[in-house]
C-alpha cells in the first residue's frame, strides 16, 4: 500500500494547511476588500498633433477626468452567480431543516417523527402478534398503542412542516422590504450618475450602485440593462420592471390561499421569483416545492394507511361479535375524506381495543383471519403502488438526494463566485499586465483541473473495477 | 509528508478530489498541476496494486463519488467563467486597438490628404 499512499501523500501538505469548506473560502475572499470599491484611473485625451516640416508630432495628452476600473460584463456575471449561490444556500438550509424531521433519533427513547419508518413496521407487526391470540386484550391494546404512535409521529411531522412553511413566508416577506429599500436607493443613484455623465466619471456613485446591486443580487434574481448616460434598469429574471432609471417599482406582499405572495403593480410574480434566484428564490422554492412535496408524501402515506386499515377493520368482526355499519363504523383511525391534509389530522379514534376486528365476517370472535389480512397490508401496494414502508423509504431517499444535489450545486456556485471575485479584484486594482496574468492563471487552472478530473475519473473507474474483480475471485 | 489516510476519516482518494475542488475554486494553478502529477503517478501504480489495496481503493472510490460530482460542477462553472473572461478580454483588446496611440494623428493625416489641411 506504500507506493499508492506515497503518491497520495504528495498532496498532504496543502490538505494540512487548509481544508476548509469551499463556501467559507468564498466568504473570506468576498470580505478581503472594501465592498464595491473599484480603483479609479485617469482618462487621457490625445492632444491635436502639430505638423512641422510635413511631419506630425504628437503634443502629449490632457487628463479629462477619471474612470473607475470596473467591468460591467464581469460584474453582471458575478451578480448572476451570487444570485444562484444565494438561492441554493437558502434552499439548502430549509431542506436540512426538513430532512432533520425524518432523521431517526437513535439516542432518544421517545417516539419522534424521524421514527416513522419503524412506526410503520411496529404497527403492522402488532397485527401479526394479535394473530397468535386474537382475544388477548394486551395484544389488542398494543395495536392501538402502535397506531397512536404512528399517527402521532406522522401528524407531528406534518405540523412541523407547516410551521416551517409559515416561517419561510415570514422570512420571504422580510426580503421584500430589503429589496424595496435597495431599488429605491439604486433609482436615486441612477439620477445622480446620469446627471454627472458623460462629462465626468461618477466613480464613487457607481461604486455605491454596484454595491447595492450586489446586495440586491443576493436577495432576488434580477437582470440589468444599461441605459443612456450610464443609467441602469433592473428587472426580475422574468422581466418585471423593478427600477427604470430614476424610478423604482415596489415589491408588495399579499396573502393568497394562506401563503404570502409577491406583487409588482398588481401582478402576482411569486412563481417567477421562486425560479429567479437570490434568497427570495431559495425561500420560495422551499416553500412552494420542497415542503409541499414532503407534505404530499406524508399525506399519501397517512391517507392510504388510514383508509386501507379502516376498510379492513370495518369489514371484520370485533371481540363483541359486531361488524361496522354506516352509522357506527369500526374505524381505528379518523377516516380522511381527501388526501390533502390527511397527515396533519391523522389520529386514532378507536378507544376500545375490543373493537379491533380480528375475525373475518361470518367467523367466530376467536378467528384471526382478519388480523392476518390487516398484517398483510404491510406487504401490499396500498400507497400509490408501493408498500407503506417502501413508499416512506423512497420519500426519505428522494429527499436525501435533493439535499445532496442542492449541496453540490451550492458548493460549485460558491466556488464560481470565489473565482469571479478573484478576477474582479484583479481587474479593479491592477494594470493590464497583471490582468493578463490573472487571465492566464484562470486558463492554466482550468487546464490543470481538467487533466486532474480526467485522471481521477480513470483512477476511480479502474479502482471500482479492480475492487469488483477482487470480490468475485 | 504525512499520509492523507490519517486525516479525520477522509480517505486518500476523497481527499484528493476535495483538494482539487478547493484548489480550482481558489485558482491555485501550481497546486492543480501538482495534483495532476500525483494522479498520473497513482494511475501508473494502480496496475500493480495487490488484492488488499484493490479492495481499499474500490471503497475509497465509492466514498469519493459525491465529491467527484462537486468537482465536475466546479469545473463546469470554471469553464463558463473562463468563457466570460475570454469574451471580456476580446472586448478590451478591441477597445485598445480602437484607441491605439497615434490613431488621432493618423486621422489628422487623412484629413490633410483630403484637402482639409494647410495645402
Coordinates of C-alpha atoms in Angstrom, one line a residue:
Chain A
X1 CA 0.0 0.0 0.0
X2 CA 3.0 2.2 0.4
X3 CA 3.5 3.2 -3.2
X4 CA 0.0 4.4 -3.7
X5 CA 0.0 6.2 -0.4
X6 CA 3.2 7.9 -1.3
X7 CA 1.6 9.3 -4.4
X8 CA -1.3 10.5 -2.4
X9 CA 0.9 11.9 0.3
X10 CA 2.2 14.4 -2.2
X11 CA -0.9 16.4 -1.6
X12 CA -0.7 16.1 2.1
X13 CA 0.9 19.5 2.8
X14 CA -1.8 21.6 1.3
X15 CA -4.5 19.5 2.9
X16 CA -3.0 20.1 6.3
X17 CA -2.7 23.8 5.6
X18 CA -6.3 24.3 4.5
X19 CA -9.2 22.0 4.3
X20 CA -12.0 24.5 4.9
X21 CA -15.3 24.2 3.2
X22 CA -15.5 26.0 -0.2
X23 CA -18.2 28.3 0.9
X24 CA -16.1 29.5 3.8
X25 CA -13.3 30.3 1.3
X26 CA -15.8 32.2 -0.8
X27 CA -16.8 34.4 2.2
X28 CA -13.2 35.1 3.1
X29 CA -12.4 36.2 -0.4
X30 CA -15.6 38.3 -0.5
X31 CA -14.5 40.2 2.6
X32 CA -10.9 40.7 1.7
X33 CA -11.6 44.1 0.1
X34 CA -13.8 47.1 0.7
X35 CA -17.2 46.2 -0.8
X36 CA -17.9 47.7 -4.2
X37 CA -14.7 49.7 -4.4
X38 CA -13.2 50.0 -7.8
X39 CA -9.9 51.8 -8.3
X40 CA -10.2 54.9 -10.4
X41 CA -7.7 55.6 -13.2
X42 CA -7.3 58.9 -15.1
X43 CA -8.7 59.2 -18.6
X44 CA -6.3 60.8 -21.1
X45 CA -7.3 62.6 -24.3
X46 CA -4.7 62.9 -27.1
X47 CA -4.0 66.5 -28.0
X48 CA -4.1 67.7 -31.6
X49 CA -0.8 66.9 -33.2
X50 CA 1.5 69.7 -34.5
X51 CA 2.9 69.4 -38.1
X52 CA 6.4 70.6 -38.5
X53 CA 8.0 70.2 -41.9
X54 CA 5.4 67.8 -43.1
X55 CA 6.0 65.5 -40.1
X56 CA 3.3 65.3 -37.5
X57 CA 4.4 65.5 -33.9
X58 CA 2.2 64.4 -31.0
X59 CA 1.6 67.0 -28.5
X60 CA 1.1 64.9 -25.5
X61 CA -2.2 64.2 -23.7
X62 CA -4.6 66.0 -21.5
X63 CA -6.3 64.5 -18.5
X64 CA -10.0 64.6 -19.0
X65 CA -11.2 63.0 -15.8
X66 CA -11.2 59.6 -14.1
X67 CA -12.9 56.3 -14.9
X68 CA -13.5 53.6 -12.3
X69 CA -11.8 50.3 -13.4
X70 CA -14.9 48.2 -13.3
X71 CA -16.2 45.9 -15.9
X72 CA -20.0 45.5 -16.3
X73 CA -19.7 42.1 -18.1
X74 CA -17.8 40.6 -15.2
X75 CA -19.8 42.3 -12.5
X76 CA -23.0 41.1 -14.2
X77 CA -21.6 37.5 -14.3
X78 CA -20.6 37.8 -10.6
X79 CA -24.1 39.2 -9.6
X80 CA -25.7 36.3 -11.5
X81 CA -23.6 33.7 -9.8
X82 CA -24.2 35.3 -6.5
X83 CA -28.0 35.1 -7.1
X84 CA -27.7 31.4 -7.8
X85 CA -25.4 30.7 -4.8
X86 CA -27.6 32.7 -2.5
X87 CA -30.7 30.8 -3.7
X88 CA -29.2 27.4 -3.3
X89 CA -27.7 28.3 0.1
X90 CA -31.1 29.5 1.4
X91 CA -32.9 26.4 -0.1
X92 CA -30.3 24.1 1.4
X93 CA -30.9 25.5 4.9
X94 CA -34.6 24.9 4.5
X95 CA -34.0 21.4 3.1
X96 CA -31.7 20.5 6.0
X97 CA -34.5 21.5 8.4
X98 CA -37.0 19.3 6.5
X99 CA -34.6 16.4 6.5
X100 CA -33.9 16.7 10.2
X101 CA -37.6 15.9 10.8
X102 CA -37.1 12.5 9.1
X103 CA -33.8 11.6 10.6
X104 CA -34.2 8.8 13.2
X105 CA -33.0 10.0 16.7
X106 CA -31.2 6.9 17.9
X107 CA -30.4 8.4 21.3
X108 CA -34.0 9.1 22.2
X109 CA -36.3 6.6 23.9
X110 CA -39.4 8.7 23.0
X111 CA -41.0 8.4 19.6
X112 CA -40.2 11.2 17.1
X113 CA -41.2 12.0 13.6
X114 CA -37.8 10.5 12.5
X115 CA -39.0 7.1 13.5
X116 CA -42.0 6.9 11.1
X117 CA -40.3 4.0 9.3
X118 CA -40.1 1.9 12.4
X119 CA -43.5 3.1 13.5
X120 CA -45.0 1.6 10.3
X121 CA -43.2 -1.7 10.9
X122 CA -44.3 -1.8 14.6
X123 CA -47.9 -1.0 13.7
X124 CA -48.3 -3.9 11.2
X125 CA -46.3 -6.2 13.4
X126 CA -48.8 -5.6 16.2
X127 CA -51.4 -7.3 14.0
X128 CA -49.1 -10.2 13.4
X129 CA -48.7 -10.6 17.2
X130 CA -52.5 -10.4 17.5
X131 CA -52.8 -13.4 15.1
X132 CA -51.4 -15.7 17.8
X133 CA -54.2 -14.9 20.3
X134 CA -56.9 -12.6 18.8
X135 CA -58.8 -12.5 22.1
X136 CA -55.9 -11.3 24.2
X137 CA -56.6 -7.7 25.4
X138 CA -53.0 -6.8 25.9
X139 CA -52.2 -7.6 22.3
X140 CA -55.3 -5.5 21.3
X141 CA -54.0 -2.6 23.4
X142 CA -50.7 -2.9 21.7
X143 CA -52.3 -2.5 18.3
X144 CA -53.9 0.8 19.4
X145 CA -50.7 2.0 21.1
X146 CA -48.6 1.4 18.0
X147 CA -51.4 3.0 15.8
X148 CA -51.3 6.1 18.1
X149 CA -47.5 6.3 17.9
X150 CA -47.6 6.1 14.1
X151 CA -50.4 8.6 13.7
X152 CA -48.8 11.0 16.3
X153 CA -45.4 10.9 14.5
X154 CA -46.9 11.5 11.1
X155 CA -49.1 14.4 12.2
X156 CA -46.2 15.8 14.2
X157 CA -44.0 15.8 11.1
X158 CA -46.8 17.4 9.0
X159 CA -47.4 20.1 11.6
X160 CA -43.7 20.8 11.8
X161 CA -43.6 21.2 8.0
X162 CA -46.5 23.6 8.2
X163 CA -44.6 25.6 10.9
X164 CA -41.5 25.7 8.7
X165 CA -43.6 26.9 5.8
X166 CA -45.1 29.7 7.9
X167 CA -41.5 30.7 9.0
X168 CA -40.4 30.8 5.3
X169 CA -43.4 33.0 4.5
X170 CA -42.3 35.4 7.1
X171 CA -38.6 35.4 6.0
X172 CA -39.6 35.9 2.4
X173 CA -41.8 38.9 3.3
X174 CA -38.9 40.4 5.1
X175 CA -36.8 40.2 1.9
X176 CA -39.4 42.3 0.0
X177 CA -38.7 45.2 2.4
X178 CA -35.0 45.0 1.8
X179 CA -35.5 44.7 -1.9
X180 CA -37.6 47.9 -1.9
X181 CA -35.1 49.8 0.1
X182 CA -32.3 48.8 -2.4
X183 CA -34.2 49.5 -5.6
X184 CA -35.2 53.0 -4.3
X185 CA -31.5 53.7 -3.5
X186 CA -30.4 52.5 -6.9
X187 CA -33.0 54.6 -8.7
X188 CA -31.7 57.7 -6.8
X189 CA -28.1 56.8 -7.7
X190 CA -29.2 56.4 -11.3
X191 CA -30.4 60.0 -11.3
X192 CA -27.2 61.3 -9.8
X193 CA -25.0 59.2 -12.1
X194 CA -26.9 60.3 -15.2
X195 CA -26.7 63.9 -14.3
X196 CA -22.9 63.5 -14.0
X197 CA -22.1 61.5 -17.1
X198 CA -20.9 61.8 -19.8
X199 CA -19.0 64.9 -18.8
X200 CA -17.3 63.3 -15.8
X201 CA -16.9 59.9 -14.2
X202 CA -19.3 59.2 -11.4
X203 CA -16.9 56.7 -9.8
X204 CA -17.9 56.9 -6.2
X205 CA -21.6 56.8 -7.1
X206 CA -21.1 53.9 -9.4
X207 CA -19.2 52.0 -6.7
X208 CA -22.2 52.6 -4.4
X209 CA -24.6 51.5 -7.0
X210 CA -22.6 48.3 -7.7
X211 CA -22.5 47.6 -4.0
X212 CA -26.3 47.9 -3.9
X213 CA -26.6 45.8 -7.0
X214 CA -24.5 43.1 -5.4
X215 CA -26.7 43.1 -2.2
X216 CA -29.8 43.1 -4.4
X217 CA -28.4 40.0 -6.3
X218 CA -28.2 38.1 -3.0
X219 CA -31.8 38.9 -2.3
X220 CA -33.6 38.4 -5.6
X221 CA -33.0 37.2 -9.1
X222 CA -32.5 40.2 -11.4
X223 CA -31.4 41.3 -14.9
X224 CA -29.8 44.6 -15.5
X225 CA -29.9 46.8 -18.6
X226 CA -27.5 49.7 -19.1
X227 CA -29.4 52.7 -20.4
X228 CA -28.4 56.2 -21.7
X229 CA -25.8 58.2 -19.8
X230 CA -24.8 55.2 -17.7
X231 CA -28.2 54.7 -16.2
X232 CA -29.4 51.3 -15.2
X233 CA -32.7 49.5 -15.4
X234 CA -33.4 46.4 -13.4
X235 CA -36.0 43.7 -14.0
X236 CA -36.7 40.4 -12.3
X237 CA -35.4 37.5 -14.2
X238 CA -38.9 37.1 -15.7
X239 CA -38.8 40.7 -17.0
X240 CA -40.9 42.5 -14.4
X241 CA -39.5 46.1 -14.0
X242 CA -38.1 46.9 -10.6
X243 CA -36.0 50.0 -11.5
X244 CA -36.3 52.1 -14.6
X245 CA -33.5 54.7 -14.4
X246 CA -34.7 57.1 -11.8
X247 CA -37.9 55.3 -10.9
X248 CA -38.3 52.2 -8.7
X249 CA -41.3 49.9 -8.5
X250 CA -42.2 48.5 -5.1
X251 CA -42.5 44.8 -4.4
X252 CA -45.6 44.3 -2.3
X253 CA -46.9 41.2 -0.5
X254 CA -50.4 39.8 0.0
X255 CA -51.9 36.6 1.3
X256 CA -53.2 34.2 -1.3
X257 CA -54.5 30.8 -0.1
X258 CA -52.8 31.3 3.2
X259 CA -49.4 32.0 1.8
X260 CA -47.5 35.2 1.2
X261 CA -47.4 36.1 -2.5
X262 CA -45.4 38.9 -4.1
X263 CA -46.7 41.6 -6.5
X264 CA -45.4 44.4 -8.6
X265 CA -48.1 46.8 -9.7
X266 CA -50.8 44.3 -9.1
X267 CA -49.2 41.4 -10.9
X268 CA -48.5 38.3 -8.9
X269 CA -44.9 37.3 -9.7
X270 CA -44.4 34.7 -6.9
X271 CA -43.7 31.8 -9.2
X272 CA -41.3 33.8 -11.3
X273 CA -39.4 34.9 -8.2
X274 CA -39.2 31.3 -7.0
X275 CA -37.2 30.3 -10.1
X276 CA -35.4 33.6 -10.3
X277 CA -32.6 33.2 -7.7
X278 CA -31.4 35.1 -4.6
X279 CA -32.5 34.4 -1.0
X280 CA -36.1 35.1 -2.0
X281 CA -35.9 32.4 -4.8
X282 CA -34.5 30.0 -2.2
X283 CA -37.2 30.7 0.3
X284 CA -40.0 30.4 -2.3
X285 CA -38.6 27.2 -3.8
X286 CA -38.5 25.6 -0.4
X287 CA -42.0 26.9 0.4
X288 CA -43.7 26.1 -2.9
X289 CA -41.8 23.0 -3.9
X290 CA -39.8 21.2 -1.1
X291 CA -42.3 21.5 1.7
X292 CA -45.3 20.7 -0.4
X293 CA -43.5 17.6 -1.8
X294 CA -42.8 16.4 1.7
X295 CA -46.3 17.1 2.9
X296 CA -47.8 15.4 -0.1
X297 CA -45.8 12.2 0.6
X298 CA -46.9 12.2 4.2
X299 CA -50.5 12.9 3.2
X300 CA -50.4 10.0 0.8
X301 CA -49.0 7.7 3.4
X302 CA -51.5 8.8 6.1
X303 CA -54.5 8.7 3.7
X304 CA -53.7 5.3 2.3
X305 CA -52.8 3.6 5.6
X306 CA -55.8 5.0 7.3
X307 CA -58.3 4.2 4.6
X308 CA -56.9 0.7 4.0
X309 CA -56.7 -0.3 7.6
X310 CA -60.2 1.2 8.4
X311 CA -61.7 -0.6 5.5
X312 CA -60.3 -4.0 6.6
X313 CA -61.3 -3.5 10.2
X314 CA -64.8 -2.2 9.3
X315 CA -65.3 -5.4 7.2
X316 CA -64.4 -7.8 10.1
X317 CA -65.9 -8.9 13.3
X318 CA -64.8 -7.4 16.6
X319 CA -64.5 -9.1 20.0
X320 CA -68.1 -8.3 20.8
X321 CA -69.3 -10.0 17.6
X322 CA -70.1 -6.7 16.0
X323 CA -69.3 -5.5 12.4
X324 CA -69.1 -2.0 11.2
X325 CA -72.1 -0.1 10.0
X326 CA -72.7 3.2 8.2
X327 CA -73.6 4.9 11.4
X328 CA -71.2 3.0 13.7
X329 CA -68.1 2.2 11.6
X330 CA -65.3 0.2 13.2
X331 CA -62.5 2.6 12.3
X332 CA -59.1 2.6 14.0
X333 CA -58.0 5.9 12.5
X334 CA -60.1 9.0 11.8
X335 CA -61.3 8.4 8.3
X336 CA -59.8 11.0 5.9
X337 CA -62.1 12.5 3.2
X338 CA -59.3 13.7 1.0
X339 CA -55.6 13.2 0.6
X340 CA -54.6 16.8 1.3
X341 CA -54.2 17.5 5.0
X342 CA -54.5 13.8 5.9
X343 CA -51.1 13.7 7.6
X344 CA -51.7 16.7 9.9
X345 CA -55.0 15.4 11.1
X346 CA -54.1 11.7 11.4
X347 CA -55.1 10.3 14.7
X348 CA -56.5 7.2 16.4
X349 CA -60.2 7.5 17.1
X350 CA -60.8 4.0 18.4
X351 CA -60.6 3.9 22.2
X352 CA -62.0 0.4 22.9
X353 CA -59.5 -2.3 21.9
X354 CA -62.3 -4.9 21.8
X355 CA -63.4 -3.1 18.6
X356 CA -60.4 -4.4 16.7
X357 CA -62.0 -6.8 14.2
X358 CA -59.5 -9.7 14.2
X359 CA -62.1 -12.1 12.9
X360 CA -63.4 -12.1 9.3
X361 CA -67.1 -11.6 8.6
X362 CA -69.0 -14.8 9.2
X363 CA -66.5 -16.2 11.6
X364 CA -66.5 -16.5 15.4
X365 CA -64.7 -13.9 17.5
X366 CA -61.8 -16.2 18.2
X367 CA -60.9 -16.2 14.4
X368 CA -57.8 -14.4 13.4
X369 CA -58.1 -14.2 9.6
X370 CA -58.9 -10.5 9.5
X371 CA -55.9 -9.8 11.8
X372 CA -53.8 -11.8 9.2
X373 CA -55.3 -9.7 6.4
X374 CA -54.5 -6.4 8.2
X375 CA -50.9 -7.5 8.9
X376 CA -50.6 -8.4 5.3
X377 CA -51.3 -4.8 4.3
X378 CA -47.7 -4.1 5.2
X379 CA -46.6 -6.0 2.1
X380 CA -49.3 -4.8 -0.2
X381 CA -49.0 -1.8 -2.7
X382 CA -51.6 0.3 -0.9
X383 CA -49.7 3.7 -1.2
X384 CA -49.6 4.7 -4.8
X385 CA -48.5 1.3 -6.0
X386 CA -45.9 0.8 -3.2
X387 CA -46.0 -0.9 0.2
X388 CA -46.2 1.6 3.1
X389 CA -42.6 1.1 4.2
X390 CA -41.3 1.3 0.6
X391 CA -43.3 4.5 0.0
X392 CA -41.8 6.1 3.1
X393 CA -38.3 4.9 2.3
X394 CA -38.5 6.2 -1.2
X395 CA -39.7 9.6 0.1
X396 CA -36.8 9.8 2.6
X397 CA -34.3 8.7 -0.1
X398 CA -35.6 11.2 -2.6
X399 CA -35.4 14.0 0.0
X400 CA -31.8 12.9 0.7
X401 CA -30.9 13.0 -3.0
X402 CA -32.5 16.5 -3.3
X403 CA -30.4 17.7 -0.3
X404 CA -27.2 16.3 -1.8
X405 CA -28.0 17.8 -5.3
X406 CA -28.6 21.3 -3.8
X407 CA -25.5 20.9 -1.7
X408 CA -23.4 20.0 -4.7
X409 CA -24.9 22.9 -6.7
X410 CA -24.2 25.3 -3.8
X411 CA -20.6 24.3 -3.4
X412 CA -19.9 24.7 -7.1
X413 CA -21.7 28.1 -7.2
X414 CA -19.7 29.3 -4.3
X415 CA -16.5 28.2 -6.0
X416 CA -17.6 30.1 -9.1
X417 CA -18.3 33.2 -7.1
X418 CA -14.8 32.9 -5.5
X419 CA -13.2 32.7 -8.9
X420 CA -15.1 35.7 -10.3
X421 CA -14.3 37.8 -7.2
X422 CA -10.6 36.9 -7.7
X423 CA -10.8 38.0 -11.3
X424 CA -12.9 41.1 -10.5
X425 CA -10.3 42.1 -7.9
X426 CA -7.6 41.7 -10.4
X427 CA -9.4 43.9 -12.9
X428 CA -10.3 46.6 -10.3
X429 CA -6.9 47.2 -8.8
X430 CA -4.1 46.3 -11.2
X431 CA -2.7 47.2 -14.5
X432 CA -3.2 45.4 -17.9
X433 CA -0.2 43.2 -17.4
X434 CA -1.5 41.9 -14.1
X435 CA -4.9 41.5 -15.7
X436 CA -3.3 39.3 -18.3
X437 CA -1.6 37.3 -15.6
X438 CA -4.9 36.8 -13.8
X439 CA -6.4 35.6 -17.1
X440 CA -3.5 33.2 -17.6
X441 CA -3.9 31.8 -14.1
X442 CA -7.6 31.1 -14.8
X443 CA -6.7 29.3 -18.1
X444 CA -3.9 27.3 -16.5
X445 CA -6.0 26.4 -13.5
X446 CA -8.8 25.2 -15.8
X447 CA -6.4 23.1 -18.0
X448 CA -4.7 21.5 -15.0
X449 CA -8.1 20.8 -13.3
X450 CA -9.4 19.2 -16.5
X451 CA -6.4 17.0 -16.5
X452 CA -6.9 16.1 -12.8
X453 CA -10.5 15.4 -13.4
X454 CA -9.8 13.1 -16.3
X455 CA -7.2 11.2 -14.4
X456 CA -9.3 10.9 -11.2
X457 CA -12.1 9.6 -13.3
X458 CA -9.9 6.9 -14.8
X459 CA -8.5 6.0 -11.4
X460 CA -11.9 5.7 -9.8
X461 CA -13.3 3.7 -12.7
X462 CA -10.2 1.4 -12.5
X463 CA -10.4 1.1 -8.7
X464 CA -14.0 0.1 -8.8
X465 CA -13.4 -2.5 -11.5
X466 CA -10.4 -3.9 -9.6
X467 CA -12.5 -4.0 -6.4
X468 CA -15.2 -5.9 -8.1
X469 CA -12.8 -8.4 -9.6
X470 CA -11.3 -9.0 -6.2
X471 CA -14.7 -9.6 -4.7
X472 CA -15.6 -12.1 -7.4
X473 CA -12.3 -14.0 -7.1
Chain B
X1 CA 4.9 14.4 4.3
X2 CA 2.0 12.9 6.1
X3 CA -0.3 10.2 4.9
X4 CA -3.6 11.5 3.7
X5 CA -5.3 8.4 5.1
X6 CA -4.7 9.7 8.6
X7 CA -6.9 12.8 8.2
X8 CA -10.2 12.7 10.1
X9 CA -11.5 9.6 8.4
X10 CA -11.2 11.1 4.9
X11 CA -9.8 8.5 2.5
X12 CA -6.8 9.5 0.3
X13 CA -8.7 9.4 -2.9
X14 CA -11.6 11.5 -1.5
X15 CA -9.1 13.9 0.0
X16 CA -7.5 14.3 -3.5
X17 CA -10.9 15.1 -5.0
X18 CA -11.7 17.6 -2.3
X19 CA -8.3 19.2 -2.7
X20 CA -8.8 19.5 -6.4
X21 CA -12.2 21.3 -5.9
X22 CA -10.7 23.7 -3.3
X23 CA -7.6 24.4 -5.5
X24 CA -9.8 25.1 -8.5
X25 CA -12.1 27.4 -6.5
X26 CA -9.0 29.4 -5.5
X27 CA -7.5 29.2 -9.0
X28 CA -4.4 27.6 -7.4
X29 CA -2.8 26.6 -10.7
X30 CA 0.5 25.3 -9.2
X31 CA -1.5 23.1 -6.7
X32 CA -3.6 21.7 -9.5
X33 CA -0.5 20.9 -11.6
X34 CA 1.0 19.1 -8.6
X35 CA -2.2 17.2 -8.2
X36 CA -2.2 16.2 -11.8
X37 CA 1.3 14.8 -11.3
X38 CA 0.1 12.9 -8.2
X39 CA -2.8 11.5 -10.2
X40 CA -0.5 10.4 -13.0
X41 CA 1.7 8.6 -10.5
X42 CA -1.3 6.9 -8.8
X43 CA -2.7 5.9 -12.2
X44 CA 0.6 4.2 -13.1
X45 CA 0.8 2.4 -9.8
X46 CA -2.8 1.2 -9.9
X47 CA -2.0 -1.7 -12.3
X48 CA 0.5 -3.2 -9.8
X49 CA -1.8 -3.0 -6.8
X50 CA -2.3 -6.1 -4.7
X51 CA -5.7 -7.6 -3.7
X52 CA -5.9 -5.8 -0.4
X53 CA -5.1 -2.4 -1.9
X54 CA -7.6 -3.0 -4.7
X55 CA -10.4 -3.5 -2.2
X56 CA -9.3 -0.5 -0.3
X57 CA -9.2 1.7 -3.4
X58 CA -12.6 0.5 -4.5
X59 CA -14.0 1.6 -1.2
X60 CA -12.2 4.9 -1.4
X61 CA -13.6 5.4 -4.9
X62 CA -17.2 4.8 -3.7
X63 CA -16.7 7.3 -0.9
X64 CA -15.4 9.9 -3.3
X65 CA -18.2 9.7 -5.9
X66 CA -20.3 12.6 -4.5
X67 CA -17.2 14.8 -4.1
X68 CA -16.3 14.0 -7.7
X69 CA -19.7 15.4 -8.8
X70 CA -18.9 18.6 -6.9
X71 CA -15.5 18.8 -8.7
X72 CA -17.3 18.3 -12.0
X73 CA -19.7 21.1 -11.3
X74 CA -16.8 23.4 -10.2
X75 CA -15.0 22.6 -13.4
X76 CA -18.2 23.4 -15.4
X77 CA -18.6 26.7 -13.6
X78 CA -14.9 27.5 -14.3
X79 CA -15.3 26.8 -18.0
X80 CA -18.3 29.2 -18.0
X81 CA -16.3 31.8 -16.1
X82 CA -13.3 31.3 -18.5
X83 CA -15.6 31.9 -21.5
X84 CA -16.9 35.2 -19.9
X85 CA -13.3 36.3 -19.2
X86 CA -12.2 35.4 -22.8
X87 CA -15.1 37.5 -24.2
X88 CA -14.2 40.3 -21.9
X89 CA -10.6 40.2 -22.9
X90 CA -11.5 40.2 -26.6
X91 CA -13.7 43.3 -25.9
X92 CA -11.0 45.0 -24.0
X93 CA -8.4 44.3 -26.7
X94 CA -10.8 45.6 -29.2
X95 CA -11.1 48.8 -27.4
X96 CA -7.3 49.1 -27.1
X97 CA -6.9 48.6 -30.8
X98 CA -9.5 51.2 -31.5
X99 CA -7.6 53.7 -29.2
X100 CA -4.2 52.7 -30.4
X101 CA -1.7 55.5 -29.8
X102 CA -1.3 57.7 -32.8
X103 CA -4.8 57.0 -34.1
X104 CA -5.6 60.7 -33.7
X105 CA -2.6 61.7 -35.7
X106 CA -3.5 59.2 -38.5
X107 CA -6.9 60.7 -38.7
X108 CA -5.5 64.2 -39.0
X109 CA -3.2 63.0 -41.7
X110 CA -6.1 61.5 -43.6
X111 CA -8.0 64.8 -43.2
X112 CA -4.9 66.7 -44.6
X113 CA -4.8 64.3 -47.6
X114 CA -8.5 65.0 -48.3
X115 CA -7.7 68.7 -48.7
X116 CA -8.7 70.0 -45.3
X117 CA -5.2 70.8 -44.3
X118 CA -2.9 73.8 -45.0
X119 CA -2.1 72.8 -48.5

